[in-house]
Amino acid sequence: MNEAILELKRQIIEVLNLEDISPEDIDENAPLFGGGLGLDSIDALELIVLMEKNYGIKLQDPAEGKAVFKSVAVMANYIEKNRTK
Amino acid sequence: MKMACSINITPNKVVINGKELHYTERGEELLTAIYRSQINDYPKFFKMDSLCRLGFVASELLLNGELDRFKPREDRAIVFFNSSSSLCNDENYQKTIQDKNNYFPSPAIFVYTLPNIVTGEIAIRNKYYGETSFYVLDRLDIESMEQIINDTFQDLTTKSVLGGWLDCKDKDHFEAHLFLIKDEETSNLPNWDKTIINKIIYSKQ
């Protein structure tokens, strides 16, 4: 597994309190929302905070967030291109 | 009013209908142990703050086995009381905003900075569409609790109340004393009044 994707999965599990889920349980190409993880709108806000806190990325446009959070792989790719820290 | 069942949870003890459930875990680990052993089908538990976890597991144990448990209903109210409000979680939220150089307010923590979130969580879980209230009192005031819960039955809808004291100061200091109270004057259940509330709360510490 790509190290960046693995690290991102670990961060998502921690900030969203996904108890009993391991990085291997998350398909990086599967939809983050509307899938088996059961994420909701508060989780989306928490992911926005994660992006800013860990990578210095500020998502201003909610529509942009919808695209960025399509999957872990898409999110990791966006982080790689836009991170400031 | 009649008392159908009761539960007491403190950091060291779980007593339901007068019988102790034995766990070796203490504090918030006790709540997690109860969840894993008795519930284990509601992952949102792990997103809840301590007050919600306490109310959730207490209500689950209290309601477990009730007929038509998850049938939507409007005739059951949830009325809770405490003196600490949502302080335990408010302090956690404060930690996310107190450093202006590390200012990342957590939405997931913020949503629990009200005590009545727990009544909503329980209502959602059990599909209750009736009254939900959370009163913050200056102390464990049994007379006020009795009066307010009795008043809840004055509407034309409420036939039962999941109510009682639910207080959480932090992960190691909390107490739940909850009752399921029914408007059934003719049943064989014990009367629900301040005498029995006192007996249940103060005999199980």
XYZ file of C-alpha atoms in Angstrom:
290
model
C 0.000 0.000 0.000
C 1.247 3.472 -0.915
C 2.707 5.004 2.278
C 0.825 8.297 1.827
C -2.477 6.480 1.428
C -1.745 4.266 4.414
C -0.941 7.292 6.569
C -4.082 9.082 5.408
C -6.203 6.049 6.257
C -4.679 5.983 9.745
C -5.465 9.670 10.226
C -9.051 9.228 9.017
C -9.593 6.282 11.382
C -8.250 8.331 14.289
C -10.105 11.592 13.745
C -13.395 9.909 12.873
C -13.167 7.395 15.741
C -13.688 4.458 13.402
C -13.341 1.829 16.091
C -12.670 -1.739 14.937
C -11.680 -0.583 11.431
C -8.099 -1.020 10.204
C -6.443 0.674 7.202
C -6.734 -2.608 5.304
C -10.513 -2.516 5.729
C -10.766 0.732 3.760
C -10.737 0.402 -0.042
C -8.899 3.530 -1.204
C -10.930 3.575 -4.416
C -14.345 3.112 -2.819
C -16.608 6.109 -2.070
C -15.794 7.598 1.347
C -19.394 8.712 1.844
C -22.484 6.631 1.220
C -20.491 3.434 1.648
C -19.725 0.963 4.374
C -17.955 3.411 6.679
C -21.247 5.116 7.546
C -19.801 8.620 7.460
C -22.068 11.648 7.892
C -21.915 15.424 7.403
C -20.079 15.984 10.691
C -17.410 13.552 9.505
C -17.049 15.629 6.338
C -16.409 18.719 8.456
C -13.884 16.778 10.506
C -12.061 15.762 7.300
C -11.895 19.432 6.301
C -10.243 20.168 9.664
C -7.844 17.241 9.120
C -6.788 18.661 5.736
C -6.054 22.062 7.235
C -4.462 20.873 10.472
C -2.216 18.175 9.002
C -1.524 19.479 5.497
C -2.220 23.214 5.555
C -4.968 22.899 2.964
C -8.005 25.165 3.361
C -11.100 23.999 1.519
C -13.296 27.052 1.035
C -15.848 25.720 -1.425
C -18.138 22.892 -0.166
C -18.531 21.654 -3.741
C -14.771 21.232 -3.912
C -14.921 19.118 -0.751
C -17.435 16.804 -2.345
C -14.989 16.087 -5.164
C -11.927 15.836 -2.918
C -13.591 13.351 -0.566
C -14.717 11.052 -3.375
C -12.314 8.356 -2.138
C -9.154 8.011 -0.061
C -7.102 7.763 -3.260
C -8.596 10.993 -4.657
C -8.080 12.705 -1.301
C -4.444 11.546 -1.107
C -3.792 12.764 -4.640
C -5.326 16.177 -3.848
C -3.222 16.446 -0.694
C -0.047 15.576 -2.581
C -0.689 18.376 -5.095
C -1.873 21.064 -2.659
C -0.204 20.519 0.699
C 1.687 23.404 2.272
C 3.109 21.451 5.181
C -47.319 6.382 37.918
C -45.627 2.988 37.938
C -41.970 2.032 37.626
C -41.372 -0.665 35.027
C -37.595 -0.927 35.506
C -34.557 0.965 36.731
C -30.821 1.114 36.195
C -27.882 2.598 38.065
C -24.448 3.013 36.521
C -21.476 4.510 38.344
C -17.781 4.186 37.376
C -17.546 1.040 39.509
C -20.947 -0.572 39.339
C -23.892 -1.500 37.132
C -27.184 -2.402 38.796
C -30.299 -3.146 36.796
C -33.578 -3.793 38.580
C -31.663 -4.357 41.799
C -29.273 -6.925 40.336
C -25.614 -6.127 39.810
C -23.924 -6.896 36.494
C -20.299 -7.702 37.144
C -17.555 -6.067 35.133
C -13.876 -5.676 35.913
C -13.535 -2.448 33.904
C -13.899 0.947 35.575
C -14.708 4.494 34.471
C -15.343 5.034 30.764
C -13.800 1.628 30.037
C -16.777 0.194 31.890
C -19.139 1.885 29.424
C -17.188 0.479 26.488
C -17.232 -2.985 28.067
C -21.013 -2.760 28.486
C -21.352 -1.663 24.865
C -19.220 -4.531 23.564
C -20.849 -7.207 25.697
C -24.497 -6.131 25.539
C -25.005 -3.978 22.428
C -22.208 -3.972 19.844
C -24.355 -3.045 16.822
C -24.196 0.765 16.893
C -20.710 2.032 15.850
C -21.829 5.617 16.437
C -21.277 4.838 20.115
C -17.568 5.461 19.552
C -18.235 8.958 18.207
C -20.277 9.966 21.258
C -18.990 12.033 24.148
C -18.934 10.532 27.654
C -22.376 11.831 28.663
C -23.947 10.329 25.550
C -22.110 7.030 26.024
C -23.410 6.855 29.581
C -27.000 7.622 28.585
C -26.842 5.335 25.585
C -25.637 2.214 27.384
C -27.946 2.875 30.347
C -30.969 3.185 28.069
C -29.953 0.122 26.076
C -29.738 -2.046 29.188
C -32.996 -0.610 30.496
C -34.938 -1.146 27.276
C -33.353 -4.412 26.203
C -35.990 -7.060 25.778
C -38.923 -4.689 25.621
C -41.578 -5.869 23.177
C -41.682 -3.910 19.901
C -38.443 -2.246 20.987
C -37.775 -0.354 17.758
C -41.341 0.243 16.600
C -41.777 3.988 15.989
C -43.797 5.617 18.759
C -44.900 9.054 19.933
C -46.175 8.060 23.358
C -42.788 7.784 25.092
C -40.965 10.849 26.391
C -37.346 11.153 27.452
C -36.747 13.475 30.417
C -33.275 13.665 31.919
C -31.674 15.794 34.628
C -28.170 16.570 35.796
C -26.073 19.317 37.363
C -22.948 19.177 35.170
C -24.696 19.883 31.879
C -22.241 18.951 29.073
C -19.197 20.160 31.013
C -17.072 17.057 30.375
C -17.312 17.572 26.629
C -17.190 21.371 26.821
C -13.726 21.025 28.338
C -12.623 18.769 25.483
C -13.885 21.307 22.970
C -12.117 24.117 24.800
C -8.832 22.282 24.273
C -9.302 22.503 20.495
C -9.704 26.299 20.544
C -7.599 27.614 23.426
C -4.311 27.911 21.491
C -4.571 30.595 18.811
C -1.517 29.105 17.088
C -3.114 25.673 16.995
C -6.752 26.698 16.529
C -8.670 23.803 15.002
C -12.211 23.639 16.435
C -13.449 20.069 16.180
C -16.939 19.786 14.648
C -17.324 16.253 16.009
C -16.668 17.463 19.563
C -18.665 20.674 19.151
C -21.892 18.829 18.329
C -21.892 17.351 21.835
C -21.549 20.679 23.658
C -25.200 20.520 24.732
C -26.566 18.072 27.304
C -29.756 17.373 25.389
C -27.875 15.736 22.518
C -28.090 12.485 24.467
C -31.889 12.590 24.522
C -31.828 12.995 20.742
C -29.381 10.119 20.310
C -31.626 7.816 22.344
C -34.766 9.007 20.529
C -33.137 8.340 17.149
C -31.900 4.914 18.202
C -35.333 3.846 19.485
C -37.492 5.748 16.980
C -39.190 7.841 19.663
C -41.009 10.880 18.305
C -42.394 12.146 21.604
C -41.225 14.795 24.073
C -37.507 15.017 24.853
C -36.129 17.300 27.558
C -32.935 17.752 29.531
C -33.052 19.863 32.683
C -29.881 21.206 34.309
C -30.457 21.533 38.054
C -28.173 22.930 40.722
C -28.135 19.551 42.520
C -29.717 16.111 42.498
C -33.181 17.384 43.382
C -35.532 14.421 43.565
C -38.644 16.473 44.303
C -38.131 18.576 41.165
C -37.449 15.478 39.087
C -40.618 13.832 40.320
C -42.721 16.923 39.671
C -41.350 17.556 36.172
C -41.750 13.937 35.098
C -45.280 13.828 36.479
C -46.038 17.030 34.562
C -44.776 15.357 31.387
C -47.694 12.961 31.603
C -50.181 15.831 31.502
C -50.240 15.975 27.726
C -52.586 13.725 25.764
C -49.818 11.754 24.105
C -47.284 10.598 26.688
C -47.934 7.162 28.194
C -44.427 6.370 29.402
C -41.246 8.256 30.270
C -37.626 7.191 30.104
C -36.301 9.537 32.731
C -33.910 10.181 35.560
C -30.532 11.525 36.569
C -27.661 11.422 34.057
C -24.558 13.275 35.141
C -20.997 13.108 33.839
C -18.224 15.256 35.268
C -15.440 13.426 33.425
C -14.492 9.953 32.224
C -14.019 8.698 35.788
C -16.858 10.517 37.564
C -20.383 9.878 36.355
C -23.680 8.472 37.452
C -26.833 7.332 35.734
C -30.032 6.598 37.639
C -32.686 6.015 35.005
C -36.216 4.699 35.194
C -38.884 3.574 32.776
C -42.079 5.085 34.150
C -45.513 4.153 32.892
C -48.927 5.712 33.256
C -50.581 2.478 34.364
C -52.419 2.995 37.625
C -53.887 -0.494 37.631
C -50.788 -2.570 36.900
C -48.885 -4.576 39.510
C -45.715 -2.564 38.999
C -44.370 -0.612 42.007
C -45.413 3.020 42.364
C -42.933 5.525 41.014
C -42.526 8.314 43.546
C -39.781 10.092 45.452
C -39.637 7.313 48.037
C -38.631 4.708 45.486
C -36.391 7.159 43.626
C -34.514 7.850 46.862
C -34.269 4.172 47.640
C -32.878 3.257 44.230
C -30.414 6.111 43.950
C -29.000 6.062 47.447
C -28.906 2.322 48.079
C -26.768 1.517 45.035
C -23.797 3.842 45.390
